[in-house]
Short mmCIF file of C-alpha atoms and ligand atoms in Angstrom, two decimals:
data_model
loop_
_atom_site.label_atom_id
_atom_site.label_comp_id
_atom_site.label_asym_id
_atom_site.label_seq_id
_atom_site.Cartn_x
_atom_site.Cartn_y
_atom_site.Cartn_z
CA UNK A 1431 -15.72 -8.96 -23.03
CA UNK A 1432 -13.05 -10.40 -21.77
CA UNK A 1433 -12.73 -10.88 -18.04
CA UNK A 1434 -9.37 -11.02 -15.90
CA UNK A 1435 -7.94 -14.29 -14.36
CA UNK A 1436 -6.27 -12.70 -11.12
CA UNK A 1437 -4.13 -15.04 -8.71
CA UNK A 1438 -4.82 -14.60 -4.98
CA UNK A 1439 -2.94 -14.66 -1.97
CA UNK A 1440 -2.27 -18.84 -1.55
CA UNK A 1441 -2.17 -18.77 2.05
CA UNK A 1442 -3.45 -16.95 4.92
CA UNK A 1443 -3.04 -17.11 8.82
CA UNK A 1444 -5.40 -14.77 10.84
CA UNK A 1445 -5.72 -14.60 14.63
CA UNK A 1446 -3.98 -12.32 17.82
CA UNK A 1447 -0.97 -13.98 18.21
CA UNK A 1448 -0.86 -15.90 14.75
CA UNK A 1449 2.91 -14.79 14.21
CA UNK A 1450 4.02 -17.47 16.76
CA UNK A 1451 3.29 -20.03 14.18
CA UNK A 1452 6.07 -17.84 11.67
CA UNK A 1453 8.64 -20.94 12.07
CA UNK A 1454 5.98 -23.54 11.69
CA UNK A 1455 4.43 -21.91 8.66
CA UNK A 1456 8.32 -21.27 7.40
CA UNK A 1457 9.86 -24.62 8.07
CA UNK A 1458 8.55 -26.81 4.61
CA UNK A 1459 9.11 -23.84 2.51
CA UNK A 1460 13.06 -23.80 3.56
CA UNK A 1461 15.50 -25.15 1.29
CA UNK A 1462 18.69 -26.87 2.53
CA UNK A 1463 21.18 -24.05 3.42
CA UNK A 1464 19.30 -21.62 2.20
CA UNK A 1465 18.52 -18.98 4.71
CA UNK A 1466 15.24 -16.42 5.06
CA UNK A 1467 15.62 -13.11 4.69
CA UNK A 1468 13.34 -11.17 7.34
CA UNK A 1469 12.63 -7.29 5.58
CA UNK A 1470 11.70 -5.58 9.01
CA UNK A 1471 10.13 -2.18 9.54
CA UNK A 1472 13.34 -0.14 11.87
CA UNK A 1473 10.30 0.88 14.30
CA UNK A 1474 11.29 -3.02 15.85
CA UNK A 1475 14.65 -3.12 16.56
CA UNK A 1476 15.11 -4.13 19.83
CA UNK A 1477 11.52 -4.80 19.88
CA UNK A 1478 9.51 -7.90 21.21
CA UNK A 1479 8.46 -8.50 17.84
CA UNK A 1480 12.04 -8.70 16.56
CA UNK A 1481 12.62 -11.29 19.57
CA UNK A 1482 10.36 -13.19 18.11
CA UNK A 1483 11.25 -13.59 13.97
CA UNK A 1484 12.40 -17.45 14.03
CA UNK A 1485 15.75 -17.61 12.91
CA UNK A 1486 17.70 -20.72 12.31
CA UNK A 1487 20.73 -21.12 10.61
CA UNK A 1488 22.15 -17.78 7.99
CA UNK A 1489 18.80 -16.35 8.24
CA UNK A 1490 18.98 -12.66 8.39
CA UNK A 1491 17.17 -9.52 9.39
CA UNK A 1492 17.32 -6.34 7.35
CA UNK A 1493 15.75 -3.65 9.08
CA UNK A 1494 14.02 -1.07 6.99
CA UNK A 1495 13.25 2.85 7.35
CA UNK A 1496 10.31 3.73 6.48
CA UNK A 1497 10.95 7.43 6.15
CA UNK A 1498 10.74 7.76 2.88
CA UNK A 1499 8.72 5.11 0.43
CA UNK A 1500 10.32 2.43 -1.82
CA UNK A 1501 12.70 3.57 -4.42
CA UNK A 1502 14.09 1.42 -7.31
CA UNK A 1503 17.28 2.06 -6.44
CA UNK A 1504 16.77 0.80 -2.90
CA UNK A 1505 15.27 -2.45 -4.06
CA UNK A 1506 18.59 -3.17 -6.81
CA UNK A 1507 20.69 -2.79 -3.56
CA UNK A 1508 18.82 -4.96 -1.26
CA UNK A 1509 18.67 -7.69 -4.09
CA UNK A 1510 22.50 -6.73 -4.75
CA UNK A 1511 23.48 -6.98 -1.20
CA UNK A 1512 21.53 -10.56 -0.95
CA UNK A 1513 23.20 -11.95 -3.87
CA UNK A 1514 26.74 -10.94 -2.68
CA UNK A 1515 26.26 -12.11 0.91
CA UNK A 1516 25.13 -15.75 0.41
CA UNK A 1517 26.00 -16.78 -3.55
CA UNK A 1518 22.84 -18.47 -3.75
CA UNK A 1519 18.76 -17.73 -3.87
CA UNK A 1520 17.36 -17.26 -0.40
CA UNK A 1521 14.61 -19.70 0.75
CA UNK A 1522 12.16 -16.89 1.10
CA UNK A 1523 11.42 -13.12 2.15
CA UNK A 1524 9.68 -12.23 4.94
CA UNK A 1525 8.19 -8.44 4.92
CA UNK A 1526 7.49 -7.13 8.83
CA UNK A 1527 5.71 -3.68 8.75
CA UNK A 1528 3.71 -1.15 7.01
CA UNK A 1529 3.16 -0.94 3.10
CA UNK A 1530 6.80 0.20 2.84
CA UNK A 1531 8.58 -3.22 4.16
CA UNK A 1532 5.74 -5.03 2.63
CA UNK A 1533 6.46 -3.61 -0.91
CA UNK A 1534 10.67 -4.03 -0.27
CA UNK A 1535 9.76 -7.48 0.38
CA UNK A 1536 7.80 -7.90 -2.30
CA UNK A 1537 9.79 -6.00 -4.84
CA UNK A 1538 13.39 -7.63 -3.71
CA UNK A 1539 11.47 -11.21 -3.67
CA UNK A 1540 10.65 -10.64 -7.76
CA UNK A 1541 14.11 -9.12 -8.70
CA UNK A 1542 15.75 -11.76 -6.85
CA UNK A 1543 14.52 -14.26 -10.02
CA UNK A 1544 14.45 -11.25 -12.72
CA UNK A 1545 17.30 -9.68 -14.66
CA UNK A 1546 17.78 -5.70 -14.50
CA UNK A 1547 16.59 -3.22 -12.39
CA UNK A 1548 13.08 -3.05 -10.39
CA UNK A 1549 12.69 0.15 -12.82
CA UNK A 1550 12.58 -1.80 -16.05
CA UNK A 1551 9.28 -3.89 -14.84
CA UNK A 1552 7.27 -0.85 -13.64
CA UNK A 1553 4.02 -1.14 -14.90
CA UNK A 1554 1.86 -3.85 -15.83
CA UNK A 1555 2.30 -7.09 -16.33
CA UNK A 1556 6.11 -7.08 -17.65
CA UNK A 1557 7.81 -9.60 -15.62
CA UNK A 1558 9.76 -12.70 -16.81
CA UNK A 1559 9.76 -15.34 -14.18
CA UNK A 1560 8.02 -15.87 -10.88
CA UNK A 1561 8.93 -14.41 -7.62
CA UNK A 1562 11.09 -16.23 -4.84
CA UNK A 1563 8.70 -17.53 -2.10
CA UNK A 1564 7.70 -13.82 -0.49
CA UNK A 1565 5.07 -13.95 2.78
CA UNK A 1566 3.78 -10.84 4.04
CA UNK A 1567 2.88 -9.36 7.52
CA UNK A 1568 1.41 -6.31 8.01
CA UNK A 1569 2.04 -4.70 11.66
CA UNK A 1570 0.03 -1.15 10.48
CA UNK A 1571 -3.68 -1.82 8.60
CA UNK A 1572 -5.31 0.40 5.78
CA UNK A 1573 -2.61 0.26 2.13
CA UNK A 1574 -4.28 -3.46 1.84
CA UNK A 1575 -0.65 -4.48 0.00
CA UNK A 1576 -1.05 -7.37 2.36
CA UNK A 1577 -3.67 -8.79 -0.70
CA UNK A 1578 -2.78 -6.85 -3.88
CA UNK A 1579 -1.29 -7.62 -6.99
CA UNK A 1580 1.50 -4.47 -6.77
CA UNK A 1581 4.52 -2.97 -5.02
CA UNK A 1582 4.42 0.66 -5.21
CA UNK A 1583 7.96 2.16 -6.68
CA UNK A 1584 9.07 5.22 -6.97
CA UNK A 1585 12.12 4.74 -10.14
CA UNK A 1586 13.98 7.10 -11.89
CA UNK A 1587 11.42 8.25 -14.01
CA UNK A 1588 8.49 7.60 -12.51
CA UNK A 1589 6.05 6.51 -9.35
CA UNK A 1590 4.20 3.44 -10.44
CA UNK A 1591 3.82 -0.52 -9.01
CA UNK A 1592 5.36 -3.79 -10.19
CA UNK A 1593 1.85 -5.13 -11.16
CA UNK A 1594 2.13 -8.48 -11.86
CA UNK A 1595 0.37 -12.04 -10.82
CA UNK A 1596 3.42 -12.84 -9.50
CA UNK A 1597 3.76 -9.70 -6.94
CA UNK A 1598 1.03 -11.37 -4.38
CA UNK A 1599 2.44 -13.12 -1.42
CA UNK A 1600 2.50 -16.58 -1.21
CA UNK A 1601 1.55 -16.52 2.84
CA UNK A 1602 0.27 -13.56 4.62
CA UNK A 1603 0.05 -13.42 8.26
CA UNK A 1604 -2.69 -11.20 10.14
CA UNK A 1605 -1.72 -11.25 13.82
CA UNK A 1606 -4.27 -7.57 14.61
CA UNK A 1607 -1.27 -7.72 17.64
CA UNK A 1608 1.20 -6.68 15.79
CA UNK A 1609 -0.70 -2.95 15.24
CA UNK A 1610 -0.43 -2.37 18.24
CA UNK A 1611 2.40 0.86 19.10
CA UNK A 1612 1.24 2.53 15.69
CA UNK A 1613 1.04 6.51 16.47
CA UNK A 1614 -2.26 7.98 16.02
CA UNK A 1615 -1.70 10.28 13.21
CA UNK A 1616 -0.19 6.91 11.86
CA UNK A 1617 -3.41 5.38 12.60
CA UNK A 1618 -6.01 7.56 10.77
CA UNK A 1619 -3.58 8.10 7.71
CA UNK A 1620 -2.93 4.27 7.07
CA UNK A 1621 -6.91 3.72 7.99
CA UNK A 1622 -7.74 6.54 5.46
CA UNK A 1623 -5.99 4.56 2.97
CA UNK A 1624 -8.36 2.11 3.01
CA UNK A 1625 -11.79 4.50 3.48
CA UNK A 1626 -10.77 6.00 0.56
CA UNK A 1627 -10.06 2.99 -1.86
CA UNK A 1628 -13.60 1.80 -0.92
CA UNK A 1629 -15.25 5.17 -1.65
CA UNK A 1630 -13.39 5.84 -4.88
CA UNK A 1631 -14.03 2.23 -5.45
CA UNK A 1632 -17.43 1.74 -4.68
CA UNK A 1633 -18.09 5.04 -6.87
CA UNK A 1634 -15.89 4.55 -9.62
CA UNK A 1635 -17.33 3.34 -13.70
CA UNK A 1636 -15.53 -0.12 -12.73
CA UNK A 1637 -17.56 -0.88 -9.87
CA UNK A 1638 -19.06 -4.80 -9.94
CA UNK A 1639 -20.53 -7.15 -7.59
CA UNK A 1640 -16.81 -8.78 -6.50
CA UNK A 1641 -15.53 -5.39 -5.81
CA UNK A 1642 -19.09 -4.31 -4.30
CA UNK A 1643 -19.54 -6.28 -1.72
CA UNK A 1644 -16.01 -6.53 -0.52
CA UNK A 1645 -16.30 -2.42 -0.65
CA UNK A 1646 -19.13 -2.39 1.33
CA UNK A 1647 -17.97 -4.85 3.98
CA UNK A 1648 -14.62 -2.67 4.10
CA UNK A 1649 -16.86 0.46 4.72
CA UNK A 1650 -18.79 -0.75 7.24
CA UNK A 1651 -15.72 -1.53 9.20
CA UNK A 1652 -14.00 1.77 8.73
CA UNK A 1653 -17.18 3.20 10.04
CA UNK A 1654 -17.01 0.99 13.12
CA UNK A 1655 -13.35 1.92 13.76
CA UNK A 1656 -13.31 6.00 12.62
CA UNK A 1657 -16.99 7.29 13.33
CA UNK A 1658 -18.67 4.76 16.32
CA UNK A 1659 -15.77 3.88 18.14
CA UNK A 1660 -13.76 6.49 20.67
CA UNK A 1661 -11.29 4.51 21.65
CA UNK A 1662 -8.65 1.74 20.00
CA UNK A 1663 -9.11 -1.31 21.67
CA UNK A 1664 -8.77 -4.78 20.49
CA UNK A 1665 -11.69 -5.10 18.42
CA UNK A 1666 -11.57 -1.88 16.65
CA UNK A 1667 -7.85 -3.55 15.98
CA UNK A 1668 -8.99 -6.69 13.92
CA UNK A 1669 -11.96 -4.91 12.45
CA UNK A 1670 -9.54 -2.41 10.85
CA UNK A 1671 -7.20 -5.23 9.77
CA UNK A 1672 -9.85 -7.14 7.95
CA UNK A 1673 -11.30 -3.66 6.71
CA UNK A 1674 -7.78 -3.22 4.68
CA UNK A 1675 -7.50 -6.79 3.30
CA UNK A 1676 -11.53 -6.16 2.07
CA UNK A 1677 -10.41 -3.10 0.55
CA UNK A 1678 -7.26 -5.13 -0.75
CA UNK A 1679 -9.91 -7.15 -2.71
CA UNK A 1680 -12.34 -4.53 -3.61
CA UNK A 1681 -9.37 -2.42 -5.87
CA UNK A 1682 -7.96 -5.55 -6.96
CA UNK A 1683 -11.46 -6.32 -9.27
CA UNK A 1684 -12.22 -2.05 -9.64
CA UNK A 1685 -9.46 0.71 -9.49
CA UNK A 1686 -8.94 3.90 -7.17
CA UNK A 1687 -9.72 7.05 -8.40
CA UNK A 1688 -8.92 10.82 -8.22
CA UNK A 1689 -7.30 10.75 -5.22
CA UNK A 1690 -4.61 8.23 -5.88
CA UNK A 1691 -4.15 9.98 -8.78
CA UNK A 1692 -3.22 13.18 -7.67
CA UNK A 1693 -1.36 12.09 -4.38
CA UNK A 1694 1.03 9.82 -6.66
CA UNK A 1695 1.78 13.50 -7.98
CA UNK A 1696 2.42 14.89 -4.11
CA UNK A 1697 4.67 11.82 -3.07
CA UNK A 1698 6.59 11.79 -6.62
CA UNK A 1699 7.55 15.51 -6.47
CA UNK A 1700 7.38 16.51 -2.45
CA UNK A 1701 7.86 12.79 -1.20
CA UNK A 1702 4.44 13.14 1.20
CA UNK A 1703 3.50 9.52 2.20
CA UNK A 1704 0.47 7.73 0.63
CA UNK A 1705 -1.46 7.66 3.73
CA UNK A 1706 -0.92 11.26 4.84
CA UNK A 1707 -0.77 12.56 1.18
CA UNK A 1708 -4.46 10.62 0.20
CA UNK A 1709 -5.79 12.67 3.13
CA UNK A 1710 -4.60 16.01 1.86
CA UNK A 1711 -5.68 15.32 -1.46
CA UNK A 1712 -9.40 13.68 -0.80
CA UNK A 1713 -10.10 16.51 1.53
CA UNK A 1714 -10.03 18.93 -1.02
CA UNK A 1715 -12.38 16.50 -3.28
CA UNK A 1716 -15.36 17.36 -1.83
CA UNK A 1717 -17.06 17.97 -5.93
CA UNK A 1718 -15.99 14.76 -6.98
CA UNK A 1719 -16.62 12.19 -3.75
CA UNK A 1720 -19.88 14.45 -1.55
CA UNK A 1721 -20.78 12.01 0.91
CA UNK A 1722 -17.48 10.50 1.48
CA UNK A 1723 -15.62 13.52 2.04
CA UNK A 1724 -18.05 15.04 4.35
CA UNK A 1725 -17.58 12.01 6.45
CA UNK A 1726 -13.96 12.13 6.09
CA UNK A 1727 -14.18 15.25 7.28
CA UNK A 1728 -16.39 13.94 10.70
CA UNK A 1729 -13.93 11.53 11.31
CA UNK A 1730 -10.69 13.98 11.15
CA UNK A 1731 -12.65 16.33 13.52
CA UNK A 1732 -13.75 13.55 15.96
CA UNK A 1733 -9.87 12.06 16.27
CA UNK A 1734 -8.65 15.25 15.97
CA UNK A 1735 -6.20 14.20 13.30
CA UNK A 1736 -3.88 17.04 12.16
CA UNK A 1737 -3.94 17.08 8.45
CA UNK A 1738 -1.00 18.98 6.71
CA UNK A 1739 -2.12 22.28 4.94
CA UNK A 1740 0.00 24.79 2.35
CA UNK A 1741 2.29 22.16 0.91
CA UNK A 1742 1.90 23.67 -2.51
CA UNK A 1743 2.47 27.30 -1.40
CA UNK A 1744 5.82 27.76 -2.87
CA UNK A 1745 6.13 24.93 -5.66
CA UNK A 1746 7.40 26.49 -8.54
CA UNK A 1747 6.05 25.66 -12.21
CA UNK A 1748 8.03 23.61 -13.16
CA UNK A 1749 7.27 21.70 -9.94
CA UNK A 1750 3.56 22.10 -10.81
CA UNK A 1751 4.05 20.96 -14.08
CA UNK A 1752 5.73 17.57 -12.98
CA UNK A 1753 3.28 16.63 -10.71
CA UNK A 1754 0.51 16.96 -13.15
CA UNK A 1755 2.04 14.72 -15.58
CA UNK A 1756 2.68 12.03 -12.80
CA UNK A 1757 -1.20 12.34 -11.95
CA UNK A 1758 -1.98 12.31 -15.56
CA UNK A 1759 -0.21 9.11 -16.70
CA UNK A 1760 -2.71 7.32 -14.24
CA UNK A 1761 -4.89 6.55 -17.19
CA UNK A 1762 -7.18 3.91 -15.55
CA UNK A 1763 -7.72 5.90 -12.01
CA UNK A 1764 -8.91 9.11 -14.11
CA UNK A 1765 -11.07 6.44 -16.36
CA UNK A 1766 -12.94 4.82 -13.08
CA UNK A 1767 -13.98 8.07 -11.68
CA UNK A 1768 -14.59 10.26 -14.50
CA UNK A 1769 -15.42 7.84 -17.54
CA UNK A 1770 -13.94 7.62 -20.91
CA UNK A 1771 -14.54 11.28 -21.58
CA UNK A 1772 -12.27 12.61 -18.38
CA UNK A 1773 -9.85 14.31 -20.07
CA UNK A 1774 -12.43 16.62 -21.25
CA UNK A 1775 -13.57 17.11 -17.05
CA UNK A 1776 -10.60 17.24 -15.81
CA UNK A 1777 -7.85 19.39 -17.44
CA UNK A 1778 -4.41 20.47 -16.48
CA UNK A 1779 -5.69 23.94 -14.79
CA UNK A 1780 -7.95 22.48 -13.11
CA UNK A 1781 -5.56 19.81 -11.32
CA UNK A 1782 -3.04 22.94 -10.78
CA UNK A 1783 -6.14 24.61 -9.55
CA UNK A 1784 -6.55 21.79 -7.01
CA UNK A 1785 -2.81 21.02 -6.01
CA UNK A 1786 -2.65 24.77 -5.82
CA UNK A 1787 -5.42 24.10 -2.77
CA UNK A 1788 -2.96 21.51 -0.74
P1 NAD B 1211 4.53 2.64 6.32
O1 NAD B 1211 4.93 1.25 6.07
O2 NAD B 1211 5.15 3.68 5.47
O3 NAD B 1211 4.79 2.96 7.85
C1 NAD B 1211 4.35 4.19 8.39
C2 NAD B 1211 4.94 4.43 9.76
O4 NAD B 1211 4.36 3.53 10.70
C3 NAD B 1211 6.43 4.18 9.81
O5 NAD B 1211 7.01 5.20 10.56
C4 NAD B 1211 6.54 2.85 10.52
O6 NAD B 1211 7.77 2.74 11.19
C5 NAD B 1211 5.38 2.92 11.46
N1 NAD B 1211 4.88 1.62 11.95
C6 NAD B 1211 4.49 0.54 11.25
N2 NAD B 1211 4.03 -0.42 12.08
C7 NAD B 1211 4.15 0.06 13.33
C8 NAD B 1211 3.83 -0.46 14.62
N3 NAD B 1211 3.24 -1.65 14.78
N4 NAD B 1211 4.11 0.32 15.69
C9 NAD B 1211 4.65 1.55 15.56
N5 NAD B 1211 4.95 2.11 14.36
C10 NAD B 1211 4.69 1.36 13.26
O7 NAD B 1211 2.94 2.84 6.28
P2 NAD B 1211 1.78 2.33 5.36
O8 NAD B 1211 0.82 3.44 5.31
O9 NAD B 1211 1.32 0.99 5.79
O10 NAD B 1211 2.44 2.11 3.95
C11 NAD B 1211 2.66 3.13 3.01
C12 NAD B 1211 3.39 2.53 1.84
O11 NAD B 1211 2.59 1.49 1.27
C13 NAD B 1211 3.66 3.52 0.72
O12 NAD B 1211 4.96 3.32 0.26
C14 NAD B 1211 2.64 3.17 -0.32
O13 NAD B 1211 3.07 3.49 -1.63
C15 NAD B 1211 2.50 1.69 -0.14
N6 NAD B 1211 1.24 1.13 -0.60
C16 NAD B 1211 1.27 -0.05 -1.25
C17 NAD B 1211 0.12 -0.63 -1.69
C18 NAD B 1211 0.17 -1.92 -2.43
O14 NAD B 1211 -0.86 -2.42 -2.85
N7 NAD B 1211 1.32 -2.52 -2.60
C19 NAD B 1211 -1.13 -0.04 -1.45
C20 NAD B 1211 -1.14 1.17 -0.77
C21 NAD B 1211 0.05 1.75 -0.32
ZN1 ZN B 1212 -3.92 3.58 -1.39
#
């Protein structure tokens, strides 16, 4: 057996209003001349938050939508753009936001030091060289990119991360502050992100005592913020901050499962977001995950959460057909929560059969 060496995040900052010390954290990591480059989430312009980035010298903000997920093509821009403005490798990037500014930041940090396109190093394990200094901080809690070893792409060909032990951030910074204006719907889908890694984590064939207990600890939190809790306040805040970097850790030594499978399919074909589109999916998973469906189920009903129905209804076969093979090239998910022998459990029909349900 052999048994995988996985690097970590180097540094971490946690407390409510941690992201003051951004320019004190920043200032031995910046080279002469050389500015930052600040990836922001566009839901901050004109913010406080935005007031607040420490700039000094060239450094620059780029604010970024999150309407639609990381592409590729997006990434080879940024990097492009970077290169042509200042002739020389930035001191750093700084990712402000959800999972999508997170993974730009990541993703533009690596191809800033590797030849090509982001495209050519989706998979596993395929870079050349390290990343450029990249820190991360998270301003929405559940995806748990803050901690993992990925940046989710969708490329020309495909919807898969840049999983390397060079993707983690060198510095992450978890100021619970920062989560503050997130929209409810937001909220639950982002939240749901990380309920769901620890179920199909904590039930999956990989399952071990790392990813156990930081599962469990993850769970318990969700629980605290989703099922006991009626209101958002300020501890429900850092306890669903800490619940996404636990989750973070649990995948990163286990592997999701069915329903990161299938909503790879939705977002590569329809463009749903992970959150929202892992909700659709695990709702209709009730065979496969019993107990934690039903709950999910509690906790949509108690926050009344509106989750999208009869996005399927008109997708034509071809459509179909396309998002099965997206779902099906997710060897390892289908492995964790249906063994060796899943192929034989879980055919093509019966994923239509499924997607057909969404
Ligand atoms: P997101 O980054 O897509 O943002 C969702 C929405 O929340 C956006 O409209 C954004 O503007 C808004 N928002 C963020 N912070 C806010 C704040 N403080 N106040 C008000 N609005 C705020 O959401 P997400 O769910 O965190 O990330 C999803 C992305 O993360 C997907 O692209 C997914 O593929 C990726 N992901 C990556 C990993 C990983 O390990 N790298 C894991 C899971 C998901
Ligand atoms: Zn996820």
């Amino acid at each position: 057996m052999k048994f995988r060496n996985f690097p970590m995040v180097a540094k971490v900052v946690y407390g409510r209003g941690s992201f003051d010390q951004l320019d004190e954290i920043l200032a031995p990591k910046r080279m002469d001349g050389r500015p930052f480059i600040f990836m922001v989430d566009d839901v901050f312009v004109d913010s406080d938050v935005a007031k607040r980035i420490p700039l000094h010298g060239q450094d620059k903000i780029i604010f970024i939508s999150a309407k639609e997920e990381p592409k590729t093509i997006y990434v080879d821009q940024y990097r492009d753009e970077i290169v042509a403005e200042f002739n020389q490798l930035p001191s750093g990037i700084i990712g402000i936001g959800g999972g999508t500014a997170m993974d730009y930041a990541k993703a533009v940090a690596i191809m800033l030091n590797n030849p090509g396109s982001a495209a050519d190093y989706q998979g596993w394990d395929l870079l050349q060289n390290p990343a450029l200094y990249h820190v991360g901080i998270p301003t929405v809690s559940g995806t748990g990119a803050e901690v993992s070893r990925t940046t989710v792409l969708t490329g020309p060909t495909k919807k898969l991360g840049i999983n390397s032990d060079y993707t983690p951030f060198d510095q992450v910074v978890l100021d619970p502050e920062l989560t503050t204006g997130v929209p409810k719907n937001q909220w639950f889908y982002t939240g749901m992100d990380c309920y769901i890694h620890c179920v199909e984590s904590l039930t999956g064939n990989y399952l071990n005592t790392f990813s156990k207990t930081y599962g469990e600890k993850s769970l318990e939190l969700c629980r605290n913020v989703f099922l006991h809790k009626d209101v958002r306040d300020e501890e429900s805040q850092d306890e669903l901050m800490m619940a996404s970097w636990h989750g973070g850790m649990s995948i990163a030594y286990s592997q999701v499962g069915i329903a990161h499978a299938l909503s790879y399919g939705l977002s590569y074909v329809l463009g749903t977001h992970h959150g929202v589109g892992n909700c659709i999916v695990f709702d209709q998973l009730e065979e496969y995950y019993p107990d934690g469906v039903k709950e999910f189920k509690l906790m949509v009903k108690k926050h009344n959460i509106d989750i999208p129905k009869g996005l399927c209804k008109n997708l034509t076969d071809k459509q179909f057909k396309t998002m099965t093979d997206v779902a099906l090239t997710l060897v390892p998910l289908w492995e964790n929560a249906l063994g060796k022998d899943w192929k034989k459990i879980m055919t093509r029909e019966k994923i239509r059969k499924l997607y057909e349900q969404m």
